[in-house]
Each structure stands twice: as structure tokens, then as C-alpha cells.
């Protein structure tokens, strides 16, 4: 008799966190099936979620630990691999070790990696891919509101009276949140879309602001000047719930931000800027929704502050249908940040430099020789700079579920950095580009083969359930790290019998998760943090009564507009920006091993405006050479009128035309996010 099971889980791709069932036949995952239990997606899925089962049984899965011996990767036992890792890591000083955690594994496994880095490696040089997507959100919103997370819930978006999307291609990157934007529009909301590309998300727009990439602060400051000049600001909200309003006016009321000047900088019609400002201020409840179009700039934190400022100015916070809503990228990037997989904080953003927090974790963990000192570590982008600029300072890196050789800016620079490492461990489900540099490769299970929790973009903590065993000798990430920790002499600190015991430890140490348990999270409508007591129903909307800043006030943090670090010039006349597409995910390790998804979009391309293409003499479908000051590559041209003249775009999923060979690693000075969204390029006919 066929053994058919339906096992509930959440999607391994974007931060929306859609729920569905994995269909398991005779112990093997063979499909997905809808599950209506979660209000996030109400049984619906986008193509990535629907076909997320296809990579699970790929013959490319890593199945055995391997050690590089005389240049060749040789299969070994778990005992030999973990002993080898422990012996090598022990050779280095704490300051020479660093680690990358992962937004694709569970909260519990991020916590275990955080504990391993700080307690075993004794280093704060710990980071993960949030550095590349939303570190400006975490830093920016923490300053403005006291919390660096999405303020409202996904379901709440459909309650909005005005949807203002800036720098987010929601329909392709977070399709089931895009559904909520459409629902709001169907309920009568105004719909404003601001982006250099006319993407699918533009479809329902009442107003399309096709502005130049990298001019967000100018646009938002200009809108705020219009709002103040017309008396549309929410005076009572500003008076009672904010501070720094005079600082804001000192910046945004400058002549530089008159609508005429902003129109010149952004390339927009002044009337459209005025209309957008009117709708944002006067609709009653405006939801500002953004993604990496806002964050991935050298002024990423300023951009985020500008988003917060306009919502503070118009009183669009702490109420239904409003808020500042950053859409996080990876499925568990919110959770990885919450779990302290960052160089500056323990779980719940408790700072490593705060003596009380440091003592709290040192006391709780009971490492006989203490934990990493109370000082900030390096961000992943700074790790790469240190490796190239100061060889020998960092020597060993432990990587769990990250692929910096394809995801990080200026790949040649990343390669140079990795060449300067003496010892590299990679723990993953597939052989990635980064594995080329690994001394040890450890095979992990994938999302379908483990229990655990993840936290989606709206701070909702959700359960994963194990549907099948992983192939070969694969193992859960927390068990692998615990084995290495034991080999390094710290078995007692990693002696959990079950992953739920790790969650209990997280809840004990993390105020936002304090009232949660596996039992409570087993219910369909799982909990939004903060959830501080077992009776607390969770918090779908933040900042209702007061902000999470020390004095409870929202803070206006204005800034002047600054252009991108590299702007087009006579030699490189085009502005290059990068992103993703509907059918693929990040570096393609999973989606490119899904036959259905990969057959829909089998390779990369460069989008170029039809007028620019005509000037260069390029036709649609021709191979062209895309060149920046970093490198060049050959790629198929997609000639279109949907992208703003002067702008080019490439998705970064494809190793055969890797967009990040061309991007540069100029960083935001505060959060160290790279400027993926703007650099100078030229395109040549071949
Ligand atoms: Fe998965 Fe995101 Fe698609 Fe939902 S919207 S199915 S979470 S990729």
C-alpha cells in the first residue's frame, strides 16, 4: 500500500513565509499541496514555492563529508571531518577566526552558530547575508523607531488606503505580498509605484514614478517639503509621538528640495511628485513598502531614514493599513538577525558591547573560559576588505549555507579575499561556487528534512516539520556544529537532545521571543514578536501606543541627498542595477536545480532601454559585452522600453553571466551594505 503523507512546512525561498504541505510518498518528497491554515498565503503559492520540492531529490545533493587532501576532495567519516576541523580551528587565535551564518536555516541553527562563534571560536566576526540586503533597514529603523523590523503585518497591507511601493518588485520577489497590494487596490486604495523599471508590480499603479536609481532621498525629501508647505503633515502625531521635527524641516525645506529641483535630480514630472505627496499624506492610511531598491546603496541607511521620516510626518505609523514595511529577502533573514548572527548583537539585538548583555550570555552559557570580548566584530563585507588589504589578520572561516563567491559584490575581489584564507569550512546542501575554496565540505539537510522555526518578514515565527530523511550522511546544521563544538572541548554547552530544547534556550534569553514555545507555535496563526509572556498574543502592528526607543518617541533622522559612489560619465555612460526574477532565487543553488523553474528562465540577460540600444546599435536578443571598471562579461540583450533610459539591469542568479563580476563594493558607512543598485557601465556590440 502506498504510504502518502502531507507534512506542513513553510517555503524555503522568500521572506513572505508561505505555508504549504509537502507531499511524501514512500518516504520521499514528491510534491507540494496547498494548506489553507496560514493567513499569510491562504493556500496560494507562487512558482518558486510550488516547485520547491524539485531540488530536494537532486542527484547533485552533497551526501558525505569531504576533506581536501593534496588538492582533491576525499570522502571521509563525520568523525574524521569534525576532528580535522577542530584541530585546525584550534591553531588560530580568536581574532583570526570568522564565521558566516545563514538566512536559509532555522532560528535554532542560527542561534547555535551564534553560540559557537562567540563561545567556541571566541570571536564576534560573525555575519550573514542580511548584510547584503537589509542591514540598512536594521540600522535605519532601529534609529527611527527603536526596532529594525517591518512595522505592520502582511494581511494588514490589504487594509491600506494608499499603497506606496518604492524600490520593490513585489510581484516577482514577494508575490504573495503582491497579492495583498492588489487586494488593497481592489478595496479602493490609491497605488503608487516608484522604481527605475516598469516591472509587473507597476501593473495596477495609479501613478508610476520612474525615477533615476540612487535618487530616493531627493525624491522623499521633496515630497516632505510639499507636504509641509501644504499643511498636510499630521501635527498632533508630530507633537505627541515624535522628536527632531525642527531638524527635519532644516533639511527638507531647503531650496535643493523644491519640486522643480527634485524633478531634475530624479527625472520625474513635478506634478507626479506633488500628486504622490498628496496621496501619501491625505489618504488616511498609507503603507510604505520597500525592498532592496531602497537598501542596497551607499546611502542605504539615509534612504531608510527618509522612508521613516515621511511616515512619521504623515502619522502613518502604529495603525492599520499604514507603516514602514521592508520586505526581507531570504525566508529566514529576519530570524537570522533576531538570533544574533550579526557582529554587533546577541539574540534580540542585545548589544555585545553592553556589559549587562555580555554578562547575561556569559552567565547563561557557562563556557569555562568565557566568551568573545564585548567588542563588535567585522561585517562580511569588511571581512573581505580585511582579507585583501591586510592579509594574515583573518585566517579561518566557517561558512554555513552562504555562497559569497556569487552573491557578494565584485567577485574578483571576493576571490582574492578567499585566496588569502588558510582554512575554510563550508556546510551546505549543494556544491556551491564557494566550495571551490573549501578545505572541508559538510553535507547538511534541506528545509524538508528538518524541524525548527523561521521568522518571516512580518516577524511571524513559524514551524518547519521534517517530512523525509536527508540523502546519504546528511545531518541537521545544529547537530554538525554541536559535534565540532564537542571536538573542541565544549560538549556540555551544546548538549541538546532535541531542537525544541534549543528554542526554549532562545526564548529564555530573548525578550521578543520570551512568551513563545513549540506548543504555542504549533497553531496555524503563529505568533508575531514581540511576544513577552505565555499569555501575550503577539504583536502584528508595532508602535501603536509608543515607539520602542528609550523615550518612546519616533525620531526624525533627516539627511541630504548624495549621489551614488560611482555615477555614469563619458566613458561609462549607463547606470547599472541588479536584482532577481520570479523563477529564480539568489545564487540559484536551489532554483537552478528545479527542472520546472530552470526551464522557464534558463539563463541571464541584460535589460537595456530601446533608445540606448539604438544608439549603441544593439538589437533584442543579440549577445553584447557589458563592461564596468571591475570586469566585463558577455550576455544576451533584452531591449525594452520598460527600463528608464540610461539604466541597465541584470539578475544575479546565473554563474554563466554573473552580474556581481561587474558590481562594486562601495559600502554604506554605517551598516556596510554594498551599492548593488547603482554603478557605471558601458555596453558594447560584439
Ligand atoms: Fe515562497 Fe515567497 Fe513564493 Fe510564498 S511568495 S511561495 S514564500 S517564494
XYZ file of N, CA, C and O in Angstrom, residues 2-7 21-28 30-31 466-468:
76
model
N 0.495 2.251 -0.799
C 1.289 3.484 -0.853
C 1.173 4.252 0.449
O 0.090 4.419 0.992
N 2.311 4.685 0.909
C 2.345 5.470 2.129
C 2.401 6.946 1.725
O 3.453 7.473 1.375
N 1.244 7.646 1.739
C 1.185 9.042 1.306
C 0.937 9.930 2.528
O -0.031 9.710 3.262
N 1.827 10.932 2.711
C 1.663 11.821 3.874
C 1.675 13.269 3.405
O 2.310 13.606 2.393
N 1.040 14.145 4.160
C 1.071 15.580 3.909
C 1.680 16.243 5.135
O 1.083 16.189 6.220
N 2.853 16.840 4.963
C 3.578 17.379 6.118
C 3.648 18.902 6.001
O 4.210 19.435 5.042
N 1.846 22.153 2.304
C 2.167 20.781 2.695
C 3.178 20.186 1.724
O 3.068 20.400 0.509
N 4.124 19.479 2.246
C 4.966 18.646 1.393
C 4.280 17.283 1.258
O 3.821 16.721 2.260
N 4.208 16.807 0.034
C 3.583 15.508 -0.211
C 4.688 14.452 -0.180
O 5.671 14.546 -0.937
N 4.538 13.489 0.701
C 5.579 12.480 0.899
C 5.018 11.106 0.526
O 3.994 10.681 1.055
N 5.678 10.455 -0.410
C 5.239 9.138 -0.856
C 6.363 8.129 -0.611
O 7.499 8.343 -1.074
N 6.050 7.088 0.117
C 7.041 6.068 0.442
C 8.344 6.679 0.972
O 9.452 6.312 0.559
N 8.195 7.663 1.835
C 9.354 8.272 2.491
C 10.083 9.312 1.678
O 11.107 9.842 2.124
N 9.583 9.641 0.490
C 10.277 10.585 -0.396
C 9.357 11.772 -0.707
O 8.157 11.573 -0.971
N 7.576 14.205 -2.915
C 7.270 14.134 -4.350
C 6.457 15.333 -4.851
O 6.149 15.426 -6.028
N 6.077 16.235 -3.958
C 5.278 17.361 -4.426
C 4.918 18.317 -3.317
O 5.312 18.135 -2.155
N 9.752 18.095 9.812
C 10.529 17.161 8.996
C 9.592 16.252 8.200
O 8.720 15.599 8.768
N 9.819 16.213 6.860
C 8.965 15.384 6.004
C 9.668 14.104 5.569
O 9.013 13.111 5.274
N 10.992 14.138 5.481
C 11.729 12.956 4.987
C 13.151 13.004 5.524
O 13.618 14.052 5.987
